[in-house]
PDB file of C-alpha atoms and ligand atoms in Angstrom:
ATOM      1  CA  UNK B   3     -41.156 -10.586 -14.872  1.00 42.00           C
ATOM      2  CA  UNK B   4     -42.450 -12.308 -11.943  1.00 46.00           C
ATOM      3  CA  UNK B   5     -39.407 -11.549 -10.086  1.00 45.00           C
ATOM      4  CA  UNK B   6     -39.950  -7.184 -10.660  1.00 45.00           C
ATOM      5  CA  UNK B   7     -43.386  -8.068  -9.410  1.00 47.00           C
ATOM      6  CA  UNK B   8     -42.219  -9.473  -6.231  1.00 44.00           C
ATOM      7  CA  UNK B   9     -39.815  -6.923  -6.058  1.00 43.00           C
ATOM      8  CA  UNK B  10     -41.947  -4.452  -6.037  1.00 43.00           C
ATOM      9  CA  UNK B  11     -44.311  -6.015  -3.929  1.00 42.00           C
ATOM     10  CA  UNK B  12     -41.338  -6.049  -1.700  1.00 43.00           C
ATOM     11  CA  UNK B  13     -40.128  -2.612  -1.635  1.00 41.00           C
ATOM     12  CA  UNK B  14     -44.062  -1.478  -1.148  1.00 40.00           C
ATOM     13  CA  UNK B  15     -44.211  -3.738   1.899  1.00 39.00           C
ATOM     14  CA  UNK B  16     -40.679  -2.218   3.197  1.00 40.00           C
ATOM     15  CA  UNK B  17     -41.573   0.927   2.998  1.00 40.00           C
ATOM     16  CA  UNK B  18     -45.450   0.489   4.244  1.00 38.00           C
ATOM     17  CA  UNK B  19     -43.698  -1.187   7.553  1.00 37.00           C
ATOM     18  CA  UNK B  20     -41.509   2.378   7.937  1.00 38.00           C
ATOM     19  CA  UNK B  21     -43.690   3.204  10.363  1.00 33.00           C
ATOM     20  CA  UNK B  22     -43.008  -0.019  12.680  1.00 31.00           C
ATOM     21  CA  UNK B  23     -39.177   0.442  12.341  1.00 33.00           C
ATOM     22  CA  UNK B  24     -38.155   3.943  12.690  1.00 36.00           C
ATOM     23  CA  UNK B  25     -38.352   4.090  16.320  1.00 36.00           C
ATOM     24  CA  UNK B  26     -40.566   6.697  16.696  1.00 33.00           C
ATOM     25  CA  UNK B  27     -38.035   9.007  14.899  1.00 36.00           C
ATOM     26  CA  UNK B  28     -39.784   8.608  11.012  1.00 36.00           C
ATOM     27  CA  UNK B  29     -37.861   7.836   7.790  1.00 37.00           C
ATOM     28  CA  UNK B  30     -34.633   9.586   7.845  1.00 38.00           C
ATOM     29  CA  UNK B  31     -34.894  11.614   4.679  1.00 39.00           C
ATOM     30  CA  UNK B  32     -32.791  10.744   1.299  1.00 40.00           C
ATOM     31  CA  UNK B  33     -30.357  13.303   1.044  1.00 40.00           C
ATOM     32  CA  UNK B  34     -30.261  15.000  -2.405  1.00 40.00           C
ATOM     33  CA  UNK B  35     -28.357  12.968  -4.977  1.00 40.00           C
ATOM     34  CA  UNK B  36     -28.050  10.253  -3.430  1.00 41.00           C
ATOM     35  CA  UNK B  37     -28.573   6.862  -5.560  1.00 43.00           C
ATOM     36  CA  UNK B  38     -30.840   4.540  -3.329  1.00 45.00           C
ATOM     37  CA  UNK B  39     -29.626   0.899  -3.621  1.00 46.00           C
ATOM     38  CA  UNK B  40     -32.330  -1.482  -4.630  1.00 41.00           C
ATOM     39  CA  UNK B  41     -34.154  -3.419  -2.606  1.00 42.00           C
ATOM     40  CA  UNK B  42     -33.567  -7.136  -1.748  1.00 43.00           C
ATOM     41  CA  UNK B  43     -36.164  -9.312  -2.010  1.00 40.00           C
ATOM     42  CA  UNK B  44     -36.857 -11.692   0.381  1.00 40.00           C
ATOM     43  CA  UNK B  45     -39.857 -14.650  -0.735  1.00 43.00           C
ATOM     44  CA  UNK B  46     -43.536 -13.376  -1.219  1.00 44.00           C
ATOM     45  CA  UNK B  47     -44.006 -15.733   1.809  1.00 47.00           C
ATOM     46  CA  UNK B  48     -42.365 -14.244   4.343  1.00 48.00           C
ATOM     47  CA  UNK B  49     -41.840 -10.227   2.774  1.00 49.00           C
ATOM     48  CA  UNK B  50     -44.902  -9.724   5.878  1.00 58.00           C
ATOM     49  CA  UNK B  51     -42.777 -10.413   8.474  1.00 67.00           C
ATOM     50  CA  UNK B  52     -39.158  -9.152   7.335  1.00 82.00           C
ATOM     51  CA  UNK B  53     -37.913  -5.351   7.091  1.00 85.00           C
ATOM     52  CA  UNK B  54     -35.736  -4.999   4.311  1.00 88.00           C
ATOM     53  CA  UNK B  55     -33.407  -2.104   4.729  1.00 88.00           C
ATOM     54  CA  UNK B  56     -32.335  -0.125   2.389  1.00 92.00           C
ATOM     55  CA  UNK B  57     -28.817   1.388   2.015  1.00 94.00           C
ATOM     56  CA  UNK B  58     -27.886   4.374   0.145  1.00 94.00           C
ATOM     57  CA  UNK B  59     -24.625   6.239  -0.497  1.00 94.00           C
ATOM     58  CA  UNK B  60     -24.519   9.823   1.020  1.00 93.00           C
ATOM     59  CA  UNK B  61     -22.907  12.275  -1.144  1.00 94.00           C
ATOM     60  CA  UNK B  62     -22.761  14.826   1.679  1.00 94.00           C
ATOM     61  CA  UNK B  63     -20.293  12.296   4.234  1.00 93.00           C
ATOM     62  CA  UNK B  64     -17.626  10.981   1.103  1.00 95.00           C
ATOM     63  CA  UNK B  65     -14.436  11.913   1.656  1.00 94.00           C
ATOM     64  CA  UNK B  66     -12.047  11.162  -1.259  1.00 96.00           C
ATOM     65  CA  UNK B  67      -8.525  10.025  -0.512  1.00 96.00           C
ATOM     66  CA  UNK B  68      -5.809  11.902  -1.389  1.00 96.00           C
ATOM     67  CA  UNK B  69      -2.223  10.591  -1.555  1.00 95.00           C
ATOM     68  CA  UNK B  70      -1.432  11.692   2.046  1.00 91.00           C
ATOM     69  CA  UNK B  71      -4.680  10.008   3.474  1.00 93.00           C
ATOM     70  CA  UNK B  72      -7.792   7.777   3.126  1.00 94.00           C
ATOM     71  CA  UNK B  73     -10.566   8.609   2.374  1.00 96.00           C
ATOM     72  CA  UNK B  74     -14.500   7.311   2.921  1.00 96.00           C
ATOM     73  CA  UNK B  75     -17.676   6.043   1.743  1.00 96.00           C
ATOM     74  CA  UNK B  76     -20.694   6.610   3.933  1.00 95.00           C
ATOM     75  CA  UNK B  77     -23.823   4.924   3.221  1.00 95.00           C
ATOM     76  CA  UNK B  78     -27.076   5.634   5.271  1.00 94.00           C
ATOM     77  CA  UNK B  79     -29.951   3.306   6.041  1.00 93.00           C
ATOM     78  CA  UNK B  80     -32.943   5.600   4.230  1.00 90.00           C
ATOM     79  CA  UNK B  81     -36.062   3.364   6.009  1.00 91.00           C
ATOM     80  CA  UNK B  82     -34.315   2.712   9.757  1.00 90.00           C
ATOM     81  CA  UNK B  83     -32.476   4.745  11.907  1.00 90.00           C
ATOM     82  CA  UNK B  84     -29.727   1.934  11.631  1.00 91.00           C
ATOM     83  CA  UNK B  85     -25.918   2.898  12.464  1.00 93.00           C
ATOM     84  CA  UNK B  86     -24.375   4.320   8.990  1.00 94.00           C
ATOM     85  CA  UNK B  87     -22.129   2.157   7.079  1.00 95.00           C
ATOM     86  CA  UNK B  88     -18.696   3.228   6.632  1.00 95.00           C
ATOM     87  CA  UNK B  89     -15.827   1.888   3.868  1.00 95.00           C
ATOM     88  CA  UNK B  90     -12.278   3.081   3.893  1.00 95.00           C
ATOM     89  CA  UNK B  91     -11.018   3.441   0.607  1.00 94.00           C
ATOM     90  CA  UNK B  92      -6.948   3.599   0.695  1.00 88.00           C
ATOM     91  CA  UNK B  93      -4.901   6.343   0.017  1.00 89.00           C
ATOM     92  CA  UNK B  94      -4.019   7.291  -3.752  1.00 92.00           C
ATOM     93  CA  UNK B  95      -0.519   7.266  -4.884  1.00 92.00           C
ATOM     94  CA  UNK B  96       1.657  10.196  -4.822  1.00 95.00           C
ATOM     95  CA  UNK B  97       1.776  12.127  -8.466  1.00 97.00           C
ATOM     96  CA  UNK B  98       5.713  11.986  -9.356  1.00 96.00           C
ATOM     97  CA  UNK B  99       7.699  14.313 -11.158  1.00 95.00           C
ATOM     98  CA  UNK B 100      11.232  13.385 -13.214  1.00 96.00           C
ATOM     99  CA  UNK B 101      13.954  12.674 -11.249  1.00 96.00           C
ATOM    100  CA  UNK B 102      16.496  15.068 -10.509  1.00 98.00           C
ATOM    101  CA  UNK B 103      20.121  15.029 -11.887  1.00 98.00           C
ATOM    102  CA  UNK B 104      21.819  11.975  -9.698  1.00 98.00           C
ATOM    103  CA  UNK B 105      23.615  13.547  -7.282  1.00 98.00           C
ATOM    104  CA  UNK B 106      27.455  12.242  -6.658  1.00 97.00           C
ATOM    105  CA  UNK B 107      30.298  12.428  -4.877  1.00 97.00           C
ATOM    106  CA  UNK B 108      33.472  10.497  -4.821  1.00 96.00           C
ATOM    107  CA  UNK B 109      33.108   7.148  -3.167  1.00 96.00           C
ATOM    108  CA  UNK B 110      29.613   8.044  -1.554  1.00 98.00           C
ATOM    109  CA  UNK B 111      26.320   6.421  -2.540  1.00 98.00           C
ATOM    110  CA  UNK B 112      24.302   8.707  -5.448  1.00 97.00           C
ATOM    111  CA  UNK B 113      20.938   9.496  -5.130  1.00 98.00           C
ATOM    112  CA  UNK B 114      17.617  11.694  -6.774  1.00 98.00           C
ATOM    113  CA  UNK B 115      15.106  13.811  -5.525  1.00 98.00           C
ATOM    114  CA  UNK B 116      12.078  14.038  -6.453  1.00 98.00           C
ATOM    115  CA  UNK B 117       8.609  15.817  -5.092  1.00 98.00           C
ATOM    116  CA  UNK B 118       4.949  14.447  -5.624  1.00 98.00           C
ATOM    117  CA  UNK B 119       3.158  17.566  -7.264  1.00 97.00           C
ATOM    118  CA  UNK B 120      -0.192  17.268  -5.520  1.00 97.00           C
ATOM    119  CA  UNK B 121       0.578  17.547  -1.425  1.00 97.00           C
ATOM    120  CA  UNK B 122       4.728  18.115  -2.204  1.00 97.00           C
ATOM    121  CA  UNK B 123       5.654  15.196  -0.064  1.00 98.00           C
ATOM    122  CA  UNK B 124       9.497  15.296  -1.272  1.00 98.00           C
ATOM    123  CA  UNK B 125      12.025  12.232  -1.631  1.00 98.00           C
ATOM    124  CA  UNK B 126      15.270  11.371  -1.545  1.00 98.00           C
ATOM    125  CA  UNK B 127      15.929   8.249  -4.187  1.00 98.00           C
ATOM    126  CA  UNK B 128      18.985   5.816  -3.508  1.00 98.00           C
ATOM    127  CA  UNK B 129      20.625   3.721  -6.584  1.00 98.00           C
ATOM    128  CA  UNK B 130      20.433   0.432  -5.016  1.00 97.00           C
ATOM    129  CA  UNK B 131      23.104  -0.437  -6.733  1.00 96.00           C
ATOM    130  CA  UNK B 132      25.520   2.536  -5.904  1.00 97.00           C
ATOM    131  CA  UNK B 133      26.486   0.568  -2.163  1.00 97.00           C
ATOM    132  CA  UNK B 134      29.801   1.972  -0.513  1.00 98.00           C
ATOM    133  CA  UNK B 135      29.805  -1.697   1.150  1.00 97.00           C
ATOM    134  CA  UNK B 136      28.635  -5.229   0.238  1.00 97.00           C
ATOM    135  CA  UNK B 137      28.398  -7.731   2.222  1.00 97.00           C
ATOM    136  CA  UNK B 138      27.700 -11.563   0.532  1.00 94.00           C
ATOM    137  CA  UNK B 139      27.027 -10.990  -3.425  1.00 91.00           C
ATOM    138  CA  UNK B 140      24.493 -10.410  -5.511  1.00 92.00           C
ATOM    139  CA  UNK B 141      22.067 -12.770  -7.175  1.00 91.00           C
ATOM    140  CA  UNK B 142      21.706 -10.947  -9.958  1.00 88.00           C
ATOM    141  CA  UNK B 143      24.773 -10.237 -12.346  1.00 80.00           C
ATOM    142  CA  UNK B 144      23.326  -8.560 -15.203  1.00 85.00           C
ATOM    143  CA  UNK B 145      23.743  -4.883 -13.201  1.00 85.00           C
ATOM    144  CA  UNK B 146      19.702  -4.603 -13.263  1.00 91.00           C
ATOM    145  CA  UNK B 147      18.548  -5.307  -9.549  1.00 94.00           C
ATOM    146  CA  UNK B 148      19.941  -5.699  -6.120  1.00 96.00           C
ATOM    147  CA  UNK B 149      18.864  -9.382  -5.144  1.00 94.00           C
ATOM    148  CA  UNK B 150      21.236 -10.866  -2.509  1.00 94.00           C
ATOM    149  CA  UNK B 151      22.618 -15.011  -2.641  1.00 92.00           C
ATOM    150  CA  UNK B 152      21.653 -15.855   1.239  1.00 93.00           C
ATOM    151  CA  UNK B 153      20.375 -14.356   4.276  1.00 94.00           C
ATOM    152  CA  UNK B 154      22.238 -12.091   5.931  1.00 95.00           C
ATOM    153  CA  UNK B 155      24.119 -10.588   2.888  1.00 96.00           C
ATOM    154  CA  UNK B 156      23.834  -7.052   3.092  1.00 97.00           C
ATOM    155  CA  UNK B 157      24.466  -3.191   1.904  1.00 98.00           C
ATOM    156  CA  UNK B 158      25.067  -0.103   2.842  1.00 98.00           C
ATOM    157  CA  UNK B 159      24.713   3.412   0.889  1.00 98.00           C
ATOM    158  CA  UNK B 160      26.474   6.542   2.728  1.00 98.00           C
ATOM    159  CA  UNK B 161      26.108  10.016   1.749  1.00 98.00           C
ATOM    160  CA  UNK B 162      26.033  13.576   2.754  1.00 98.00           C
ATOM    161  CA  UNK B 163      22.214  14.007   3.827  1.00 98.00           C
ATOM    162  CA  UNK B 164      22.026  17.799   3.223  1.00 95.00           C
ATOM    163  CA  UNK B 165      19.428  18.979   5.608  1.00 96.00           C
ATOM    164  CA  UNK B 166      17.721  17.358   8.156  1.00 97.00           C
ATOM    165  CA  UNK B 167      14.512  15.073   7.645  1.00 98.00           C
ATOM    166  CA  UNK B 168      11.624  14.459   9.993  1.00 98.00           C
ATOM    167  CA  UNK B 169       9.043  11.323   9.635  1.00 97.00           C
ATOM    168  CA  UNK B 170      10.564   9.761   7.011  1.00 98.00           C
ATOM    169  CA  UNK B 171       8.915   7.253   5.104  1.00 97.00           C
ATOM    170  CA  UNK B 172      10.894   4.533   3.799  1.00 98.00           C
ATOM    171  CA  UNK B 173      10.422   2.205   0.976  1.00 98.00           C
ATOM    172  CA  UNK B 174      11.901  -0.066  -1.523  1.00 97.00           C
ATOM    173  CA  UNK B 175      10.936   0.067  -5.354  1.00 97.00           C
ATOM    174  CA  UNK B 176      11.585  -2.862  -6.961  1.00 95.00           C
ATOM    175  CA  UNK B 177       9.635  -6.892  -8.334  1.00 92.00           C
ATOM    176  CA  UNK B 178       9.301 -10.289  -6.899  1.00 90.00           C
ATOM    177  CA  UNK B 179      10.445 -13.299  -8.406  1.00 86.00           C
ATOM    178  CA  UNK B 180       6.657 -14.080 -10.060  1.00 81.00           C
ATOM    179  CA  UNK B 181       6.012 -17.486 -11.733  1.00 68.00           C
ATOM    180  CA  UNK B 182       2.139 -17.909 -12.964  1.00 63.00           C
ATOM    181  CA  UNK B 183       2.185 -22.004 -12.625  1.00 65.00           C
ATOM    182  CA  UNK B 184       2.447 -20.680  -9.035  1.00 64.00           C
ATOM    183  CA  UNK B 185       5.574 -22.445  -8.238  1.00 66.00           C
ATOM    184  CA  UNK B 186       7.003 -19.241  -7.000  1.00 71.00           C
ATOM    185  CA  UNK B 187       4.314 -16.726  -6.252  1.00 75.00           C
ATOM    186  CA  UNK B 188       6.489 -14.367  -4.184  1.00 82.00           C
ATOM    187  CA  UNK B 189       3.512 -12.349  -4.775  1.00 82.00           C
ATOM    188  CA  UNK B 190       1.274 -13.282  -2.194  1.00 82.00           C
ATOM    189  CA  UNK B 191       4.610 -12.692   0.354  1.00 86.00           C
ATOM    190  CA  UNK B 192       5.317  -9.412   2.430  1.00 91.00           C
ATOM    191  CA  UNK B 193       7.878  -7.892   4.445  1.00 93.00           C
ATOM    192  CA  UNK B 194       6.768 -10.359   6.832  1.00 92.00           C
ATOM    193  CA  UNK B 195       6.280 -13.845   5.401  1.00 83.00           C
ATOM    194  CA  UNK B 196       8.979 -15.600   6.110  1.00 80.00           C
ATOM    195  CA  UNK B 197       9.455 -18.993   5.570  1.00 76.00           C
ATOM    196  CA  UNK B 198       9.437 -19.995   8.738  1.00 76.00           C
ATOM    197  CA  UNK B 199       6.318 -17.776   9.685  1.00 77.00           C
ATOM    198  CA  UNK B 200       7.361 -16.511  12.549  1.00 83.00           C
ATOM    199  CA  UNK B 201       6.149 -12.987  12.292  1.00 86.00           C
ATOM    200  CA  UNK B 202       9.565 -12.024  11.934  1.00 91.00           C
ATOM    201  CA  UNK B 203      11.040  -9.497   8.694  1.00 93.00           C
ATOM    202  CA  UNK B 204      11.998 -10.660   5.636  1.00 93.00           C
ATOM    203  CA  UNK B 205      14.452  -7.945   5.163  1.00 95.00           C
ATOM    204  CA  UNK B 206      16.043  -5.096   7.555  1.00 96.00           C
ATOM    205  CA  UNK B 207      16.704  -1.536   7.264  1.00 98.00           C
ATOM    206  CA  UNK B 208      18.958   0.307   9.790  1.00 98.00           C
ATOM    207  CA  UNK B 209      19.253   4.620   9.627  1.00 98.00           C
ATOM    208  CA  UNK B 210      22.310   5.615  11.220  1.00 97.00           C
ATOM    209  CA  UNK B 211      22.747   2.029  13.004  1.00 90.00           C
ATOM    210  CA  UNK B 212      18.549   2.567  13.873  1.00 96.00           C
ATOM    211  CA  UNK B 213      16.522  -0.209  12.671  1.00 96.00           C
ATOM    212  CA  UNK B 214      13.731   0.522  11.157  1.00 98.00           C
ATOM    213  CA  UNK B 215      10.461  -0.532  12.640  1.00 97.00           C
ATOM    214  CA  UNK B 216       8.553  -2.358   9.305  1.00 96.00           C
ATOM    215  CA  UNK B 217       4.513  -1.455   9.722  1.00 96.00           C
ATOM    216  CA  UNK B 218       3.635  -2.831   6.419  1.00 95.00           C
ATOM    217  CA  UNK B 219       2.372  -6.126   6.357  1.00 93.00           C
ATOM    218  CA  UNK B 220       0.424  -6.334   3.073  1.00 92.00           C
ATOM    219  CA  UNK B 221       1.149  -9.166   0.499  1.00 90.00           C
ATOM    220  CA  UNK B 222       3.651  -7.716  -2.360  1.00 90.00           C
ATOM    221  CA  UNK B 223       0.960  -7.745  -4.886  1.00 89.00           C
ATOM    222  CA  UNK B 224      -1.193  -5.782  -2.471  1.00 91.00           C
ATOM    223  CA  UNK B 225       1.323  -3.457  -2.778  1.00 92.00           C
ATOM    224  CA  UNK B 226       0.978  -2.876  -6.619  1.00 91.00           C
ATOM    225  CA  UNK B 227       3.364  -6.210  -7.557  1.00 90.00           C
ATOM    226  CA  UNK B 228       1.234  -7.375 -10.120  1.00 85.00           C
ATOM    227  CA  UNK B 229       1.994 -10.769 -12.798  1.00 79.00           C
ATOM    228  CA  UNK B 230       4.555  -9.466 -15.345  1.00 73.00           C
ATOM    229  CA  UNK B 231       6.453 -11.221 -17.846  1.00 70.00           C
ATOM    230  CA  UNK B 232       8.976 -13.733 -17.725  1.00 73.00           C
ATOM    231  CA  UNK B 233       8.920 -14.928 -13.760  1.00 78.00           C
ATOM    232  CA  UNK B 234       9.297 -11.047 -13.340  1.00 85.00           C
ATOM    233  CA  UNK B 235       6.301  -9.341 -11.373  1.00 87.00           C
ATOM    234  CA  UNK B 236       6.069  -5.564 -12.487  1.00 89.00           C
ATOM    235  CA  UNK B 237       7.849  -2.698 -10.343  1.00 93.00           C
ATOM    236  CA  UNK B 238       6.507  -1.161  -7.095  1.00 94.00           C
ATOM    237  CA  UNK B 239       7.080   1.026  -4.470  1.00 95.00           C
ATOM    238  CA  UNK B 240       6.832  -0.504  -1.041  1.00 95.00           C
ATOM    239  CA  UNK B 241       6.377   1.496   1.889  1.00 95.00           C
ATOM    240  CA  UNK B 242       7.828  -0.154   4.840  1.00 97.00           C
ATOM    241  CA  UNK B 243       7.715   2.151   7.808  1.00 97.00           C
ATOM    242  CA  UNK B 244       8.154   5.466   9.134  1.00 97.00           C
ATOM    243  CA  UNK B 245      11.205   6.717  11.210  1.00 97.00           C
ATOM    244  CA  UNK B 246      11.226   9.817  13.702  1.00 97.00           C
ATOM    245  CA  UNK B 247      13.728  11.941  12.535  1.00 97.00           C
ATOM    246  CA  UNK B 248      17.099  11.768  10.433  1.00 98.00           C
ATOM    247  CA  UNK B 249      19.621  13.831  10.907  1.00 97.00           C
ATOM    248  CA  UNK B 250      21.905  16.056   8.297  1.00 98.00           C
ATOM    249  CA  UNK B 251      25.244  15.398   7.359  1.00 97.00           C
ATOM    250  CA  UNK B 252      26.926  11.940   7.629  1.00 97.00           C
ATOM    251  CA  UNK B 253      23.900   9.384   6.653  1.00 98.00           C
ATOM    252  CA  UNK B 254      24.427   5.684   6.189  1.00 98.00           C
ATOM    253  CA  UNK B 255      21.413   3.524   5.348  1.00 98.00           C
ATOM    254  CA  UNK B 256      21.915  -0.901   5.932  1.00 98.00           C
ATOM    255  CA  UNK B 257      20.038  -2.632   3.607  1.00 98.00           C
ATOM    256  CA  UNK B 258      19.799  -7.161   4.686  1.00 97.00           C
ATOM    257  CA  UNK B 259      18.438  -9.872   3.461  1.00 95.00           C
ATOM    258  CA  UNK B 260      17.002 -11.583   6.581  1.00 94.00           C
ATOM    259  CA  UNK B 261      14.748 -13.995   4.963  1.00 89.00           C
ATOM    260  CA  UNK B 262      13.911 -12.892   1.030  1.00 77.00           C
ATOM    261  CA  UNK B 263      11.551 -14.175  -1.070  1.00 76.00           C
ATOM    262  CA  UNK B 264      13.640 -13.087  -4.361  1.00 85.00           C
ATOM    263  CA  UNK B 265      13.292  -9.468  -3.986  1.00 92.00           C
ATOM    264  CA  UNK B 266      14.880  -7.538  -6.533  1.00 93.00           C
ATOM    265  CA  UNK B 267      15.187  -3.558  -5.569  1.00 96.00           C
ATOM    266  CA  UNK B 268      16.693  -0.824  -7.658  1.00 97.00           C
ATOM    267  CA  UNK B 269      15.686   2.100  -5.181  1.00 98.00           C
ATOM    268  CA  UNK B 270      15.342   2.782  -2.038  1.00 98.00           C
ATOM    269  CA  UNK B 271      13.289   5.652  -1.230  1.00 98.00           C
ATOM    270  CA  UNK B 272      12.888   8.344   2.082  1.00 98.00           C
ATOM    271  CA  UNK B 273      10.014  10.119   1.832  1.00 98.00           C
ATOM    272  CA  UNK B 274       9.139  13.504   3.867  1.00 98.00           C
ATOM    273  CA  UNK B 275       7.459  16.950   3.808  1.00 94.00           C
TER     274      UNK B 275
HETATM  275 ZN1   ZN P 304       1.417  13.275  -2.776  1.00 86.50          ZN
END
């Protein structure tokens, strides 16, 4: 109760002083629909000699994100002509369909397609587990996951690419190794985290014998690797870069283990429009 009063006290003291702060250009006006935030209030003491401002979100300047980019809150200042506030808010997930048929061919890697139904960003799916070539073994002998022994163990998928494919996206879909006594929170690890931390990969991918430049260097669960069951963390797709151009015909993708934190893949994905 006595708090409201000070509040209000407050707010009628901020916006009495509007005068003082605008900078000879007024109060700029609160556009229509536009929630104002509420005031904080500083002590009855002192409310004389602070300006409180007062931030609200403008309908007018939001721009939502889509799945191709981010979007934007803008809030204004409504009782100063203070610089607007911007927050990003991160792109939204493409909308998948169902897989296509696997497409095979006699010892050549198989693969799906698949198109995101909102901005028809298109992708070609690798079986992880359909290599032409292994190199080391892997981890995980039940058939579910690709999850090599050591570094440097590595794979390679080859195929007929049957048309041409310009900025590609790559990613992996796949879990961490996830344990919630946080022995092994593989988790809070990227592309990048190595255990040596030396801002080097934890994993390459070569395109035609063309590494692939990694840009990604959120954690795993900032990537949608959440806490699942059983040391498992649940599935995700991980963008890890962008390359130029890929050409059809002969394709061969190298998929190694540089320094892993337990990552299991089943996919690897190129994304394009
Ligand atoms: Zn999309």
């Amino acid at each position: 109760m006595k708090f409201s009063k000070i509040l209000m006290a407050s707010a009628m003291l901020a916006s009495m002083m509007l005068a003082s702060c605008g900078n000879g250009e007024g109060e700029q006006s609160n556009p229509a629909g536009a929630s104002t935030s509420s005031v904080k209030a500083s002590s009855s003491k002192s409310s004389s000699s602070k300006f409180v401002a007062q931030w609200s979100k403008d309908p007018t300047l939001h721009v939502e994100p889509t799945c191709e980019s981010e979007g934007k809150d803008v809030e204004r200042c409504i009782n100063s002509s203070a610089a607007n506030k911007e927050t990003i808010l991160p792109k939204k997930a493409h909308t998948w369909g169902a897989k296509s048929e696997k497409v095979t061919a006699e010892g050549k890697s198989g693969y799906w397609t698949n198109e995101c139904s909102v901005c028809h960003t298109k992708a070609i799916i690798i079986d992880a587990l359909n290599w032409t070539k292994i190199e080391g073994s892997n981890k995980d002998n039940t058939g579910a996951t690709l999850k090599f022994s050591t570094n440097g163990n590595y794979a390679e998928y080859e195929f007929n690419m049957p048309t041409a494919l310009t900025n590609v996206t790559v990613g992996i879909y796949g879990w961490v190794d996830y344990w919630k006594d946080g022995s092994n929170n593989n988790d809070q690890r990227g592309f990048f985290s190595t255990k040596a931390n030396d801002g080097s990969a934890n994993v390459g991918v070569k395109i035609n014998d063309t590494d692939l430049t990694i840009t990604n260097h959120k954690t795993y669960e900032e990537m949608g690797m959440s806490a699942g069951e059983n040391g498992n963390s649940t599935f995700a797709l991980c963008e890890m870069g962008t390359i130029a151009s890929i050409a059809a015909g002969d394709f061969k993708l190298t998929y190694t283990r540089l320094e892993s934190y337990n990552l299991n893949i089943t996919e690897i994905w190129l994304m394009y429009k």
